[in-house]
CSV table of C-alpha atoms in Angstrom, one decimal:
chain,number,residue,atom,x,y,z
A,1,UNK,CA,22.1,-18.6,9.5
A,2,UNK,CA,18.9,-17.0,8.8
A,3,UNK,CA,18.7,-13.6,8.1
A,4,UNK,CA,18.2,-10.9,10.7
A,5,UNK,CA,14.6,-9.0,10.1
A,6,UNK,CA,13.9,-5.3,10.8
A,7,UNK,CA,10.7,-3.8,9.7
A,8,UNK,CA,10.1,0.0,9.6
A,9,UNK,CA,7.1,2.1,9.1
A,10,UNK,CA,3.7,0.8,11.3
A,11,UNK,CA,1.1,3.0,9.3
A,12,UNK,CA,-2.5,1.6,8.5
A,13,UNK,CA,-0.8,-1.4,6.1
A,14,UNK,CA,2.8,-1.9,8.5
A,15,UNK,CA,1.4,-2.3,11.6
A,16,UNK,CA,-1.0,-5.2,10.6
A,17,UNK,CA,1.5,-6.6,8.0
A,18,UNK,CA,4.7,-6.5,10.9
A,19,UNK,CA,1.8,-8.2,13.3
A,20,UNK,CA,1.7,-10.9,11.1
A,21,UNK,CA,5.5,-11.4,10.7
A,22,UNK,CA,5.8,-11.7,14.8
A,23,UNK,CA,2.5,-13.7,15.4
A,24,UNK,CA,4.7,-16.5,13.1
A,25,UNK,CA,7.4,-16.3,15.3
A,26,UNK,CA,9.8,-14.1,13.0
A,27,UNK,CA,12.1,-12.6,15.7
A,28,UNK,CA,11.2,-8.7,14.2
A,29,UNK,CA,13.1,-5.7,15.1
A,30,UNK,CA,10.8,-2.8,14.6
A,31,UNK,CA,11.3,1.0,14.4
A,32,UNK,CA,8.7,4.1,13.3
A,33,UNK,CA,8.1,7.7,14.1
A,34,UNK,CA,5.1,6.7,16.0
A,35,UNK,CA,5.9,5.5,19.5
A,36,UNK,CA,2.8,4.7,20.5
A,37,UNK,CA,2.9,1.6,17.3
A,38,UNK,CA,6.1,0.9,18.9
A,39,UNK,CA,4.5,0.0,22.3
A,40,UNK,CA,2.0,-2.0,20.3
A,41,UNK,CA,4.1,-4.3,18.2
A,42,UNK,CA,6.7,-4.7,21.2
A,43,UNK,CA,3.8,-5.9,23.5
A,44,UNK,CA,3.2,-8.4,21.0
A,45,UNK,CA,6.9,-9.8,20.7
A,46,UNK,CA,9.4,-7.6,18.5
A,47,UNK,CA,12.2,-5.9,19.7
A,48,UNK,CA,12.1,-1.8,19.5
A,49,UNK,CA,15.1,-0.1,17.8
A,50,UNK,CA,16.3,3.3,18.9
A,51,UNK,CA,15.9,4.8,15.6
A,52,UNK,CA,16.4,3.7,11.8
A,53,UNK,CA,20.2,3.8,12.0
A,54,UNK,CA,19.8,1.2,15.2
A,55,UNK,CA,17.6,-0.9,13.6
A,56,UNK,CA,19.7,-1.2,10.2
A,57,UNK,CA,22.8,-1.9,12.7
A,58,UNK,CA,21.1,-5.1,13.7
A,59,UNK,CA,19.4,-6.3,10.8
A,60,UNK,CA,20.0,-8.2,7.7
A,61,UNK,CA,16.9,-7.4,5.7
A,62,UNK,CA,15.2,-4.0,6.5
A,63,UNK,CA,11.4,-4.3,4.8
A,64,UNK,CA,10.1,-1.1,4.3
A,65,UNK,CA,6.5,0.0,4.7
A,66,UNK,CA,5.9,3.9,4.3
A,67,UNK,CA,4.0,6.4,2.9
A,68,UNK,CA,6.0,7.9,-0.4
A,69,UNK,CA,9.1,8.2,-1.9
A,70,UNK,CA,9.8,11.4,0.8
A,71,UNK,CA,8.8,9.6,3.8
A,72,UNK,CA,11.3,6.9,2.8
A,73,UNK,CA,14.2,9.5,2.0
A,74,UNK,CA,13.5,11.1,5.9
A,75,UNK,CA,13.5,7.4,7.1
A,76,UNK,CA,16.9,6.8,5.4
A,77,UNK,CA,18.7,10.0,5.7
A,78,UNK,CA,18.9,9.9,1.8
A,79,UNK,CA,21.2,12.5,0.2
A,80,UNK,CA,22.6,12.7,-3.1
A,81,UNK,CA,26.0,11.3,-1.5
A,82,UNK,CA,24.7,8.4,0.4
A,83,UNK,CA,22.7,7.2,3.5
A,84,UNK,CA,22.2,8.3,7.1
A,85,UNK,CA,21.9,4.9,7.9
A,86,UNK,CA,24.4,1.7,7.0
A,87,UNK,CA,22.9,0.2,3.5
A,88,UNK,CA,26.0,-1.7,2.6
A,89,UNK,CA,25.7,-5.6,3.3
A,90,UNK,CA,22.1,-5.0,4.0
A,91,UNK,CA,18.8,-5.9,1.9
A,92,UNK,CA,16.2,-3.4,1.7
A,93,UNK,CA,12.5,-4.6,0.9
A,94,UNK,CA,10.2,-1.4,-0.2
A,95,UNK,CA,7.2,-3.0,0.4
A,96,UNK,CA,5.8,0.6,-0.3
A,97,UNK,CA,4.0,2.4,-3.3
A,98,UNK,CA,6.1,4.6,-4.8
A,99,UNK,CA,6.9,6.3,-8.9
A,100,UNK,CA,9.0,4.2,-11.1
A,101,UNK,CA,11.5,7.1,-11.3
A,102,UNK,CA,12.0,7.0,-7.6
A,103,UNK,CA,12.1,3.4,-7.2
A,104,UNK,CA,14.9,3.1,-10.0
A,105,UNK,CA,16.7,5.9,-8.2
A,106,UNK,CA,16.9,3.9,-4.8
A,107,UNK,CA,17.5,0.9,-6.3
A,108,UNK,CA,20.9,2.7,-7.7
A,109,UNK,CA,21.4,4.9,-5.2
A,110,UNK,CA,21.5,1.3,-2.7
A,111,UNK,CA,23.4,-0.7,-5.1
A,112,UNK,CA,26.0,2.0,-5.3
A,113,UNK,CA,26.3,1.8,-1.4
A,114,UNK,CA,26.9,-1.9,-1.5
A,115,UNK,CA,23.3,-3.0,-0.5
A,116,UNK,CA,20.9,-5.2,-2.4
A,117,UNK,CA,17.2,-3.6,-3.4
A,118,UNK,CA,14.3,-5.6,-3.6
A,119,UNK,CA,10.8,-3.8,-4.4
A,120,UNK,CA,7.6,-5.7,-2.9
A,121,UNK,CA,4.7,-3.1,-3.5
A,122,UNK,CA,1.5,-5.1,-2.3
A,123,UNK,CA,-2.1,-5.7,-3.4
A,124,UNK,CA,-4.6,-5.0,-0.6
A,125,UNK,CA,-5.7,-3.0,2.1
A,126,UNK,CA,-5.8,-3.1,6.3
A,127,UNK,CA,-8.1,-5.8,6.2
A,128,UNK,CA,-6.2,-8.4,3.9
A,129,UNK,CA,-3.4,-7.0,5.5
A,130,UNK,CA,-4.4,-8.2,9.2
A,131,UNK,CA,-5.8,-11.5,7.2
A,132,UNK,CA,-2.4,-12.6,5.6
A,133,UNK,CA,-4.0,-12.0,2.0
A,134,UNK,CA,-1.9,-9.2,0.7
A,135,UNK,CA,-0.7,-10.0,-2.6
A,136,UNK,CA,3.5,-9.0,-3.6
A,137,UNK,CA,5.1,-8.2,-6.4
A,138,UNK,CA,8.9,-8.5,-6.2
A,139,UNK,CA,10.7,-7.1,-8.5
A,140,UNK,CA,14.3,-6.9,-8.3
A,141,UNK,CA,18.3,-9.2,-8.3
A,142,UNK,CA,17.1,-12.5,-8.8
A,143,UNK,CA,19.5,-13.8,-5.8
A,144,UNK,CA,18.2,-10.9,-3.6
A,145,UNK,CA,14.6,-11.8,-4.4
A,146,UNK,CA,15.2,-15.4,-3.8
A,147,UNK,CA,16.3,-14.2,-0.6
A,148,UNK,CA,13.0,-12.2,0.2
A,149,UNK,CA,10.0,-14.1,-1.0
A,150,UNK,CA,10.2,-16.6,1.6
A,151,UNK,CA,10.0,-13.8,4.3
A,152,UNK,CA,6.5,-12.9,3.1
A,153,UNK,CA,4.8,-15.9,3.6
A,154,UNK,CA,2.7,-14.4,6.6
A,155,UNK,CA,1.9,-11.0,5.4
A,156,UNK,CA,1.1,-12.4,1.5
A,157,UNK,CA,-1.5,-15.1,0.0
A,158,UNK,CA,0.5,-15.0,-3.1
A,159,UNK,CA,3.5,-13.5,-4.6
A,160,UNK,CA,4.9,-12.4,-8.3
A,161,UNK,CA,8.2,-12.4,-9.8
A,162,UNK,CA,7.8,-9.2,-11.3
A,163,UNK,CA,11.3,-9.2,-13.0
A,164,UNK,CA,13.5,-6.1,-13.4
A,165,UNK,CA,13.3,-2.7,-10.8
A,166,UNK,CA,10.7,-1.0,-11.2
A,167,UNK,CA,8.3,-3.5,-13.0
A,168,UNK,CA,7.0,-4.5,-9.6
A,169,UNK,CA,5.8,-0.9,-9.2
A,170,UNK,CA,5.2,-0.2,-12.7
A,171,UNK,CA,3.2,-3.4,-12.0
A,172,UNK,CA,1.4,-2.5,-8.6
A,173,UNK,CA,0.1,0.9,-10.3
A,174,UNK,CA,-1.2,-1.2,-13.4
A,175,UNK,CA,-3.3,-3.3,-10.6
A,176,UNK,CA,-4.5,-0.3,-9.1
A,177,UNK,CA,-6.2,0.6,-12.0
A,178,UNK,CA,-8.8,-1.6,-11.9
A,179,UNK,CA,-9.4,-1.3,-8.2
A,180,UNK,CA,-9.5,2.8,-8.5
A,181,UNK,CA,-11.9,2.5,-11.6
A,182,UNK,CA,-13.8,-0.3,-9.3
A,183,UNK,CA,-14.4,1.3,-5.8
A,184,UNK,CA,-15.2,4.4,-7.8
A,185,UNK,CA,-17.5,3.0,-10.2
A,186,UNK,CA,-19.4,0.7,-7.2
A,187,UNK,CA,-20.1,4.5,-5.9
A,188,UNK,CA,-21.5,5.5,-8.7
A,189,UNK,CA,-23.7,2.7,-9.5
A,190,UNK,CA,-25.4,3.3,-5.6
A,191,UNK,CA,-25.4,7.5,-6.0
A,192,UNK,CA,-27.3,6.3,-9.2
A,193,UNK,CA,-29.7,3.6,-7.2
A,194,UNK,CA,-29.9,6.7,-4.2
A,195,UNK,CA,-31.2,9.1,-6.4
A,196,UNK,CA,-33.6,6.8,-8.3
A,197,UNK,CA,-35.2,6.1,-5.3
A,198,UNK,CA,-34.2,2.7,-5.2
A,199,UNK,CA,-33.9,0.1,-2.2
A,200,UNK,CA,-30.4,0.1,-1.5
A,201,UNK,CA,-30.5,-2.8,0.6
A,202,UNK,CA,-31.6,-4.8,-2.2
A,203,UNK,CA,-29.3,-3.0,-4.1
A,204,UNK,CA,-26.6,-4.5,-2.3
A,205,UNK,CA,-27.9,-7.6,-2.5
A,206,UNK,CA,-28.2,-7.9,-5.8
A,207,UNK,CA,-24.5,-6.6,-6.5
A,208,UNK,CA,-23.1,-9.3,-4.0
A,209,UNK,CA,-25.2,-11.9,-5.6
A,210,UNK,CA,-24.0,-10.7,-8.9
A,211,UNK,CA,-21.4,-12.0,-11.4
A,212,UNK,CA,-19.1,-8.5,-10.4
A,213,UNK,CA,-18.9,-9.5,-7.1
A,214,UNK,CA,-15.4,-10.0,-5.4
A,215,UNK,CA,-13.9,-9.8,-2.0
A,216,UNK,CA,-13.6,-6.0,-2.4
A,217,UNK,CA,-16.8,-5.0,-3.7
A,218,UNK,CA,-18.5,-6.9,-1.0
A,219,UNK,CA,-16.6,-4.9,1.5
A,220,UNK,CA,-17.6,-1.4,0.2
A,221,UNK,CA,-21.0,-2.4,-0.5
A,222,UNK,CA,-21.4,-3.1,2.8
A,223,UNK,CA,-19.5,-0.1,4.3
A,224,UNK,CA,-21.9,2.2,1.2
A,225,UNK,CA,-24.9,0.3,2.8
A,226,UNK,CA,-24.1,1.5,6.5
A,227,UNK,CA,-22.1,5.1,5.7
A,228,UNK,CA,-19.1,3.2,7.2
A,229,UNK,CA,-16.2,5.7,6.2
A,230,UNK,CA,-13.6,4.3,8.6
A,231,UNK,CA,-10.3,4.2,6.0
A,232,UNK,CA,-9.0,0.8,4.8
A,233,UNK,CA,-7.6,2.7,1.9
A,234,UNK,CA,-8.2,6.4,2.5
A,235,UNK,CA,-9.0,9.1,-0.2
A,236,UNK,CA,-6.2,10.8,-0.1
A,237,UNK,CA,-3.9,7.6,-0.2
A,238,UNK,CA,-6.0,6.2,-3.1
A,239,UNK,CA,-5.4,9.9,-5.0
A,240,UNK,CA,-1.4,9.4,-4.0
A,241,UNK,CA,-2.0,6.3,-6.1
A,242,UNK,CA,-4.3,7.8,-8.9
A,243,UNK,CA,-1.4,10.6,-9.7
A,244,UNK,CA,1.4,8.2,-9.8
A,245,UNK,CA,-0.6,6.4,-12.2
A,246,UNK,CA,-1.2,9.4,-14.6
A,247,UNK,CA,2.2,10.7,-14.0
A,248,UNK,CA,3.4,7.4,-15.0
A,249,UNK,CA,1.1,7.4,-17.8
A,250,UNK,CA,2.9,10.6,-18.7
A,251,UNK,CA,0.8,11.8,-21.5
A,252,UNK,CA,2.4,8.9,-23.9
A,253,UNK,CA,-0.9,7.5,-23.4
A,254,UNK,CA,-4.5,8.4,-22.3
A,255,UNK,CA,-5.7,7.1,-19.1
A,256,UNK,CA,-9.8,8.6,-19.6
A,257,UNK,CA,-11.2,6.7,-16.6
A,258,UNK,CA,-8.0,7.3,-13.7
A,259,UNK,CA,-7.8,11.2,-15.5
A,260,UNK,CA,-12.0,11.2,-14.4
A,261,UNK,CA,-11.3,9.0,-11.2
A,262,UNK,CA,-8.6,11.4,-9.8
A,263,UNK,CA,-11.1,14.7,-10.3
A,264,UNK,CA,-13.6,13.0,-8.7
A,265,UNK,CA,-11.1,11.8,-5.8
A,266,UNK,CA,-9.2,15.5,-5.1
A,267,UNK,CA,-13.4,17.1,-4.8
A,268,UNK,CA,-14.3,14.5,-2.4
A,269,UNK,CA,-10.7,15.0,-0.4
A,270,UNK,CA,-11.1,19.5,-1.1
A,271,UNK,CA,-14.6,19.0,1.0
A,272,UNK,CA,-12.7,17.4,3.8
A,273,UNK,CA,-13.1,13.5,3.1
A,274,UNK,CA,-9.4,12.4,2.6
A,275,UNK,CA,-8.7,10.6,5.6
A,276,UNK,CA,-11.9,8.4,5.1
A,277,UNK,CA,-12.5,5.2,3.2
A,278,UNK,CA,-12.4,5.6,-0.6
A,279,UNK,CA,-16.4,4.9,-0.5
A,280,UNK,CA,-16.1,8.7,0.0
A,281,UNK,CA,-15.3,8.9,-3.8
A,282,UNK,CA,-19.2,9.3,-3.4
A,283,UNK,CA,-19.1,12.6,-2.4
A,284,UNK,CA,-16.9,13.6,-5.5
A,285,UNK,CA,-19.6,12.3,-7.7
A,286,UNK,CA,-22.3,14.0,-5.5
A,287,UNK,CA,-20.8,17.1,-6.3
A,288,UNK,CA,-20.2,16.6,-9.9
């Protein structure tokens, strides 16, 4: 029989990514703290639970999309004894970015209760995630991950074997180094063309025509170009990211551009720009 699905957590990335899952016909029981997303994804075709416990009652897998490592203890009713809600005989997917520490602790913690653990941290942000173009990496029991790959087909374009809890987050934070050190140095190469007077439209053009053009640096130089600061990945979501990274980093090793990044991030998010796109790393460097 195939498995049955239950997806929790319809933030900026869930509520795309659980889209995608019921477009494909994946019969999706769906749960968050927001019932408005609820309305939304059961117009479309899933089932609403009750609340996280009901959900976990009637699923299989339970994929897991939400903000941080406390977010996901509320969600569970995590305690140092256990679980609010039934873990044994089910899979949990943390689809999520959270520290290694944390992940490792869950993935104990569930084991201990009789569940499987899978982590999927993904690659991406809203867009790729309403496109299908995320990109997982699973990290996690061989047998349990054999059991979730195939379930990401329509939120993912590609997916890793990661190996071992936490390399999958270990190796999601290691990605987002070079998009941090990207956005933020795309920002600084137009504050540089803005102040020199330049024409930014050509600018733009240039960069897109450009060898260091990619999917993601076409989509803030276009969003630069028109002041467009409606979040695909917002500041303050990008910082969560940048201090898991250092704090990963733990001093065993320097980190100079993320250490530089994440100043540059917290000034633009103290003058009130968190909840924008990280194109707003702009106004960090404008303050510099």
């Amino acid at each position: 029989m195939d498995p049955r699905i239950g997806f929790i957590g319809l933030g900026r990335m869930g509520e795309p990514m659980a889209g995608r899952l019921v477009d494909a016909g994946v019969p999706l029981t769906v749960w968050t703290r927001s019932p408005s997303k609820l309305d939304q994804l059961t117009a479309r075709g899933a089932t609403p639970a009750t609340s996280a416990a009901d959900l976990f009652d009637r699923c299989d897998v339970v994929i897991l999309m939400l903000t941080d490592g406390p977010a996901t203890d509320a969600v569970l009713g995590r305690t140092g004894d256990g679980f609010a809600v039934p873990v044994a005989g089910r899979t949990l997917v943390n689809m999520g970015t959270v520290s290694p520490d944390y992940a490792c602790g869950l993935h104990d913690q569930v084991v201990t209760c009789g569940g499987r653990y899978v982590e999927a941290p993904v690659s991406g942000s809203r867009v790729p995630a309403e496109r299908g173009e995320l990109v997982a990496m699973l990290a996690g029991d061989p047998d349990a991950v054999d059991e979730v790959e195939p379930l990401l087909g329509p939120m993912a374009t590609a997916t890793f074997r990661c190996g071992g809890v936490p390399s999958g987050t270990e190796m999601k934070l290691a990605v987002n180094v070079y998009l941090i050190g990207l956005v933020t140095a795309l920002a600084e190469s137009f504050h540089f063309a803005e102040q020199r007077g330049l024409d930014l439209a050509t600018w733009g053009a240039i960069v897109d025509a450009g060898q260091m053009s990619s999917p993601i640096s076409r989509v803030k130089v276009a969003k630069l170009l028109t002041d467009d600061r409606a979040p695909q990945a917002a500041i303050s979501d990008v910082l969560y990211n940048n201090r898991l990274i250092l704090e990963a980093a733990d001093g065993a090793f320097p980190m100079p551009v993320l250490t530089v990044c994440a100043r540059l991030l917290a000034d633009a998010e103290d003058h009130g720009h968190g909840a924008e796109d990280m194109i707003s790393a702009i106004e960090g460097i404008r303050g510099a």
